């Protein structure tokens, strides 16, 4: 073995990784060194043996896919959630809201639970009417006053107007009629203004309630959709695992069938 | 004409999933083969293969192209395999089937190969797998990357973060162990 028996050179030569000059020099060495020659041939044989080691060939099916995005509620525009189902739900809410406004539905949550009451039932009996007026007076905070509450001053004004009309009908005197007419025109204008104010307040409140109810329906609808998607994904995973199990069973069965003639 | 890895990587970095999946299809077999030959278990190798691509996908924005994309994937794979071996606290497993099943072998027979050649090849394959599993990790890795994946010495040195001469030494030591073991077991081309 000479000084040229450099194992790094040997490995480089084995993998054809030497420059022209180095290769020529090493080949000169090989001609005069049987040890390196024998080792080189043996390592070439090992490399040939390594080729025989092949990995199995599984069925690859792995791909990267993008997850469906669930946008957070506050950032969604109305176009994003406007689907036929959402439209139907919104329409249902509108109908309910309209019915509620006509029926003057009141919903109270108290110590006895939730109470639903309509304006029709409230005016059905004098007792209900009284309690309704009392409750209206009790909730006389200006900002939160319900649109359905009756202003006592307005009631008094209406009473006066009615009394005047009755008086004019009874007396049928021209002086009384003129006085009543003048008074009535003034009070009519005032009444009209007040009624318009009440209508505007009622309309604003109903719009707010309607918006709240629509938002609630949308939230419920989206929550249900997310839950349904989750269930579908779980189902798909379950199906996938069952298919894998069945495939494993089939493989075992195939192996058994193939091995049975050998056992015989 | 097929896109290069670099082109596909650039498009993937721009959010093109199809391009990334082309890279997956192109490299899944070599990556699986490296994982399988390193840890020796089919199912675990498949898991490592998938995890390699998931990690690559997540870290793709940070890939600046200093190394080849394939070298980057190999490095991720080897790290995952190292984690697996450490976690399992055991040597890689050589999956050697019991005996030689002629029915199984028949499906692997190449047209020019006699059944005797086929049996011999199977025996050599099993012996190589068993001896490789017993090699020190650094020798085994050097052999795998050079023999089965065709990396240059310099690429292996960069990947393993060691000098070029160290790579050659590890390779020489690993091949020498293989040679001695195969001789001892009486299998291999040197005994034909």
XYZ file of C-alpha atoms in Angstrom:
456
model
C 0.000 0.000 0.000
C 1.524 3.316 -0.986
C 0.895 6.879 0.152
C -1.640 7.121 -2.672
C -3.990 4.740 -0.803
C -6.189 7.614 0.136
C -9.701 6.444 1.034
C -11.238 9.788 0.137
C -9.640 9.493 -3.292
C -10.937 5.960 -3.542
C -14.506 7.041 -2.708
C -14.291 9.976 -5.122
C -13.053 7.652 -7.856
C -15.794 5.152 -7.030
C -18.413 7.839 -7.592
C -16.636 9.395 -10.567
C -16.107 12.614 -8.686
C -12.462 13.341 -9.532
C -11.104 15.907 -11.944
C -9.183 14.725 -15.002
C -5.744 15.163 -13.450
C -6.661 13.499 -10.141
C -8.363 10.642 -11.930
C -5.340 9.978 -14.092
C -3.080 10.058 -11.051
C -5.314 7.641 -9.119
C -5.574 5.238 -12.050
C -1.797 5.155 -12.222
C -1.817 4.246 -8.543
C -4.446 1.554 -9.049
C -2.303 -0.199 -11.625
C 0.441 -0.622 -9.055
C -1.684 -1.239 -5.911
C -3.582 -4.569 -5.757
C -5.108 -3.675 -2.363
C -6.849 -0.582 -3.680
C -7.830 -2.424 -6.849
C -9.413 -5.230 -4.865
C -11.168 -2.806 -2.521
C -12.497 -0.763 -5.407
C -13.984 -3.848 -7.037
C -15.522 -4.988 -3.748
C -17.125 -1.595 -3.155
C -18.477 -1.620 -6.694
C -20.086 -4.943 -5.839
C -21.610 -3.444 -2.679
C -23.040 -0.600 -4.736
C -24.630 -3.141 -7.061
C -26.098 -4.923 -4.020
C -27.534 -1.680 -2.720
C -29.584 -1.294 -5.908
C -31.542 -4.422 -5.052
C -33.017 -2.774 -1.953
C -36.191 -1.171 -3.242
C -38.889 0.406 -1.099
C -42.540 -0.603 -1.443
C -44.721 1.429 -3.767
C -47.677 2.689 -1.772
C -50.636 4.445 -3.324
C -49.947 8.081 -2.768
C -52.942 10.340 -2.651
C -51.695 13.114 -0.490
C -52.525 16.578 -1.771
C -52.664 19.942 -0.086
C -56.114 21.504 -0.255
C -57.396 24.813 0.954
C -59.818 24.697 3.869
C -63.187 26.358 3.255
C -63.143 29.675 5.015
C -65.866 30.547 7.535
C -65.949 34.313 7.678
C -66.671 35.935 11.015
C -70.156 37.417 11.289
C -69.371 41.099 11.819
C -67.253 41.451 8.691
C -69.739 39.859 6.316
C -71.646 42.001 3.895
C -75.304 41.310 3.269
C -74.411 39.924 -0.147
C -72.282 37.227 1.455
C -75.105 35.739 3.482
C -77.914 36.454 1.094
C -78.908 32.940 0.038
C -82.397 31.728 -0.830
C -82.703 30.188 2.633
C -81.582 33.392 4.290
C -84.019 35.332 2.119
C -86.873 33.084 3.192
C -85.872 33.456 6.814
C -85.735 37.223 6.455
C -89.146 37.212 4.781
C -90.542 35.158 7.654
C -89.138 37.649 10.125
C -90.705 40.528 8.204
C -94.104 38.843 8.286
C -93.736 38.177 12.004
C -92.642 41.741 12.630
C -95.573 43.114 10.649
C -97.977 40.872 12.536
C -96.364 41.865 15.807
C -96.671 45.554 14.999
C -100.340 45.136 14.076
C -101.068 43.029 17.124
C -98.815 45.222 19.286
C -96.992 42.270 20.752
C -95.218 42.879 24.038
C -92.646 40.440 25.384
C -91.631 40.761 29.031
C -89.090 38.694 30.900
C -89.841 38.661 34.636
C -89.448 36.462 37.670
C -92.303 34.266 36.383
C -90.636 33.687 33.067
C -91.323 35.190 29.671
C -94.757 36.766 29.081
C -96.113 37.505 25.628
C -98.999 39.927 25.366
C -100.753 41.541 22.431
C -102.428 44.908 22.158
C -105.709 43.220 21.179
C -105.931 41.304 24.393
C -104.881 44.392 26.334
C -107.859 46.348 25.083
C -110.284 43.490 25.392
C -111.348 44.296 28.935
C -111.412 47.474 31.043
C -109.132 45.846 33.601
C -106.528 45.067 31.002
C -106.848 48.566 29.617
C -106.284 50.029 33.025
C -103.290 47.876 33.780
C -101.872 48.672 30.360
C -102.218 52.413 30.971
C -100.642 52.025 34.384
C -97.731 50.101 33.023
C -97.337 52.709 30.287
C -97.185 55.485 32.816
C -94.695 53.535 34.899
C -92.408 53.212 31.874
C -92.532 56.881 30.981
C -88.783 57.319 30.446
C -88.587 59.503 27.303
C -85.922 57.580 25.429
C -87.288 54.123 26.136
C -91.013 54.885 26.144
C -92.823 52.199 24.173
C -94.600 53.373 21.078
C -97.790 51.691 22.271
C -98.059 53.798 25.438
C -100.964 56.275 25.501
C -100.223 59.863 26.424
C -102.724 61.012 29.123
C -102.689 64.545 27.718
C -103.620 63.203 24.333
C -106.454 61.196 25.861
C -107.718 64.279 27.618
C -107.551 66.232 24.391
C -109.479 63.551 22.572
C -112.090 63.599 25.342
C -112.482 67.344 25.027
C -112.852 67.077 21.257
C -115.507 64.415 21.635
C -117.369 66.463 24.208
C -117.359 69.481 21.923
C -118.722 67.468 19.021
C -121.460 66.040 21.208
C -122.315 69.467 22.481
C -122.477 70.883 18.993
C -124.742 68.081 17.924
C -127.070 68.619 20.885
C -127.338 72.412 20.887
C -127.075 72.940 17.164
C -126.654 76.623 17.924
C -124.608 78.620 15.446
C -122.517 80.345 18.142
C -121.614 77.119 19.774
C -120.871 75.551 16.399
C -118.568 78.417 15.414
C -116.760 78.310 18.751
C -116.466 74.595 18.520
C -115.255 74.790 14.946
C -112.504 77.268 15.771
C -111.436 75.279 18.773
C -111.637 72.024 16.854
C -109.478 73.263 13.963
C -106.741 74.284 16.425
C -106.950 71.057 18.338
C -107.066 69.007 15.085
C -103.751 70.453 13.915
C -102.196 69.741 17.273
C -103.615 66.224 17.297
C -102.324 65.540 13.809
C -98.832 66.638 14.791
C -98.862 64.441 17.886
C -100.153 61.436 15.991
C -97.448 61.869 13.382
C -94.813 62.019 16.119
C -96.146 58.821 17.656
C -96.169 57.085 14.304
C -92.576 58.126 13.645
C -91.463 56.896 17.063
C -93.263 53.614 16.554
C -91.757 53.169 13.114
C -88.217 53.812 14.383
C -88.625 51.345 17.205
C -90.032 48.648 14.936
C -87.190 49.105 12.470
C -84.688 48.609 15.285
C -86.460 45.494 16.511
C -86.692 44.153 12.986
C -82.964 44.627 12.443
C -82.215 42.844 15.711
C -84.456 39.916 14.818
C -82.968 39.595 11.339
C -79.469 39.566 12.819
C -80.523 36.857 15.268
C -81.969 34.706 12.486
C -78.774 35.114 10.455
C -76.642 34.089 13.408
C -78.802 31.030 14.046
C -78.711 30.126 10.361
C -74.912 30.398 10.154
C -74.400 28.459 13.376
C -76.584 25.670 12.009
C -74.672 25.677 8.724
C -71.311 25.372 10.505
C -72.677 22.541 12.665
C -73.973 20.750 9.550
C -70.608 21.103 7.792
C -68.818 19.705 10.840
C -71.172 16.718 10.913
C -70.613 16.100 7.207
C -66.827 16.169 7.675
C -67.087 13.733 10.591
C -69.231 11.456 8.489
C -66.747 11.542 5.630
C -63.909 10.645 7.978
C -65.923 7.746 9.385
C -66.683 6.484 5.897
C -62.997 6.813 4.961
C -61.857 4.788 7.949
C -64.456 2.084 7.195
C -63.287 1.882 3.606
C -59.702 1.516 4.846
C -60.773 -1.265 7.201
C -62.613 -3.063 4.441
C -59.621 -2.717 2.132
C -57.391 -4.184 4.828
C -59.846 -7.063 5.184
C -59.782 -7.655 1.465
C -56.006 -7.625 1.443
C -55.930 -10.192 4.241
C -58.435 -12.319 2.382
C -56.397 -12.084 -0.819
C -53.258 -13.039 1.059
C -55.095 -15.992 2.572
C -56.337 -17.150 -0.817
C -52.864 -16.854 -2.330
C -51.247 -18.727 0.531
C -53.784 -21.576 0.648
C -52.410 -23.547 -2.385
C -48.979 -23.320 -0.842
C -50.213 -24.883 2.392
C -51.744 -27.723 0.489
C -42.783 21.455 -21.276
C -42.825 20.672 -17.565
C -42.087 23.491 -15.164
C -38.903 23.402 -13.131
C -38.971 23.056 -9.371
C -37.949 26.692 -9.034
C -40.845 27.859 -11.206
C -43.320 25.735 -9.280
C -41.933 26.960 -5.967
C -42.295 30.594 -7.051
C -45.881 30.032 -8.128
C -46.628 28.133 -4.916
C -45.249 31.002 -2.879
C -47.741 33.197 -4.701
C -50.565 31.004 -3.416
C -50.951 28.592 -6.354
C -51.930 25.286 -4.723
C -51.870 23.369 -7.998
C -48.194 24.184 -8.424
C -47.423 22.956 -4.941
C -49.330 19.749 -5.587
C -47.250 19.238 -8.741
C -44.174 19.426 -6.522
C -45.783 16.889 -4.184
C -46.453 14.492 -7.064
C -42.929 14.953 -8.371
C -41.174 14.348 -5.063
C -43.449 12.091 -2.998
C -41.776 8.855 -4.129
C -38.171 9.915 -3.431
C -39.213 11.408 -0.103
C -41.123 8.282 0.846
C -38.172 6.124 -0.214
C -35.767 8.140 1.936
C -38.121 7.918 4.929
C -38.719 4.203 4.412
C -35.028 3.362 4.096
C -34.258 5.479 7.144
C -36.889 4.184 9.568
C -37.931 0.915 7.942
C -41.691 1.050 8.534
C -44.098 1.530 5.664
C -46.889 3.273 7.546
C -44.582 5.519 9.531
C -42.639 6.360 6.388
C -45.867 7.419 4.748
C -46.688 9.621 7.727
C -43.232 11.181 7.590
C -43.691 11.772 3.865
C -46.970 13.605 4.394
C -45.615 15.581 7.296
C -42.620 16.604 5.182
C -44.876 18.184 2.568
C -47.087 19.811 5.167
C -44.081 21.389 6.840
C -42.676 22.456 3.513
C -46.011 24.033 2.597
C -46.178 25.948 5.850
C -42.574 27.124 5.573
C -42.639 27.800 1.855
C -42.683 31.575 2.237
C -39.386 31.340 4.089
C -37.697 29.223 1.418
C -35.313 31.584 -0.349
C -33.803 29.101 -2.752
C -30.360 28.905 -1.142
C -30.449 25.157 -1.705
C -32.339 23.082 -4.226
C -35.962 22.500 -3.327
C -35.322 18.744 -3.257
C -32.400 19.187 -0.851
C -34.636 21.270 1.368
C -37.256 18.517 1.341
C -34.624 15.865 2.117
C -33.416 17.891 5.069
C -36.972 18.178 6.460
C -37.466 14.436 5.947
C -34.237 13.525 7.739
C -35.142 15.782 10.659
C -38.543 14.128 10.927
C -36.980 10.676 10.740
C -34.521 11.642 13.468
C -37.435 12.819 15.623
C -39.243 9.551 14.944
C -36.223 7.431 15.928
C -35.710 9.508 19.070
C -39.383 9.318 19.967
C -39.561 5.587 19.392
C -36.183 5.175 21.131
C -35.114 2.424 18.827
C -33.054 1.602 15.843
C -34.574 1.662 12.387
C -36.408 -1.523 11.592
C -35.446 -3.767 8.728
C -38.734 -5.186 7.473
C -37.550 -8.604 6.378
C -40.387 -10.968 5.493
C -40.148 -14.512 6.764
C -38.652 -16.751 4.106
C -39.013 -16.084 0.418
C -42.532 -16.318 -0.983
C -42.406 -17.339 -4.644
C -45.928 -16.049 -5.267
C -44.923 -12.606 -4.036
C -41.690 -12.762 -5.933
C -43.382 -13.579 -9.216
C -45.007 -10.166 -9.306
C -41.602 -8.487 -8.940
C -39.840 -10.562 -11.572
C -38.401 -8.610 -14.481
C -38.714 -10.213 -17.941
C -35.002 -11.036 -18.231
C -34.721 -12.445 -14.722
C -34.852 -16.150 -13.850
C -36.573 -17.241 -10.664
C -33.172 -18.079 -9.181
C -31.927 -14.559 -9.877
C -35.097 -13.226 -8.337
C -34.647 -15.225 -5.151
C -31.014 -14.116 -4.917
C -32.004 -10.481 -5.387
C -34.602 -10.786 -2.650
C -32.045 -12.239 -0.274
C -29.570 -9.502 -1.002
C -32.279 -6.898 -0.539
C -33.202 -8.277 2.865
C -29.558 -8.463 3.939
C -28.878 -4.903 2.795
C -31.941 -3.612 4.644
C -30.886 -5.407 7.811
C -27.282 -4.227 7.705
C -28.243 -0.657 6.827
C -30.590 -0.580 9.824
C -27.629 -1.386 12.056
C -25.319 1.308 10.684
C -24.654 4.501 12.628
C -27.108 7.177 11.521
C -24.527 9.434 9.870
C -23.091 6.577 7.749
C -26.531 5.379 6.765
C -27.634 8.886 5.790
C -24.539 9.458 3.676
C -25.119 6.201 1.790
C -28.824 6.882 1.286
C -28.335 10.380 -0.060
C -25.469 9.377 -2.351
C -26.632 5.997 -3.587
C -30.379 6.385 -3.840
C -30.840 10.100 -4.353
C -27.757 11.004 -6.324
C -26.753 14.063 -4.324
C -23.258 15.424 -4.827
C -20.756 15.247 -1.987
C -21.029 18.995 -1.615
C -24.846 18.887 -1.379
C -24.625 16.200 1.296
C -22.012 18.201 3.187
C -24.227 21.292 3.077
C -27.273 19.352 4.169
C -25.557 17.589 7.036
C -23.549 20.666 7.901
C -20.191 18.898 7.897
C -16.966 19.072 5.827
C -16.742 17.396 2.440
C -14.031 15.037 3.657
C -16.290 13.883 6.517
C -18.983 12.899 4.054
C -16.540 10.795 2.064
C -15.175 9.180 5.200
C -18.656 8.275 6.446
C -19.533 6.884 3.055
C -16.382 4.796 2.923
C -16.931 3.474 6.453
C -20.561 2.579 5.762
C -19.762 0.814 2.497
C -16.954 -1.088 4.166
C -19.281 -2.327 6.928
C -21.763 -3.435 4.298
C -19.083 -5.257 2.397
C -17.853 -7.128 5.476
C -21.351 -8.069 6.638
C -22.446 -9.256 3.213
C -19.267 -11.317 2.975
C -19.967 -12.830 6.369
C -23.531 -13.752 5.385
C -22.359 -15.133 2.055
C -24.679 -12.988 -0.036
C -24.029 -10.271 -2.565
C -22.432 -9.736 -5.956
C -18.959 -10.372 -4.532
C -20.060 -13.947 -3.829
C -21.734 -14.730 -7.089
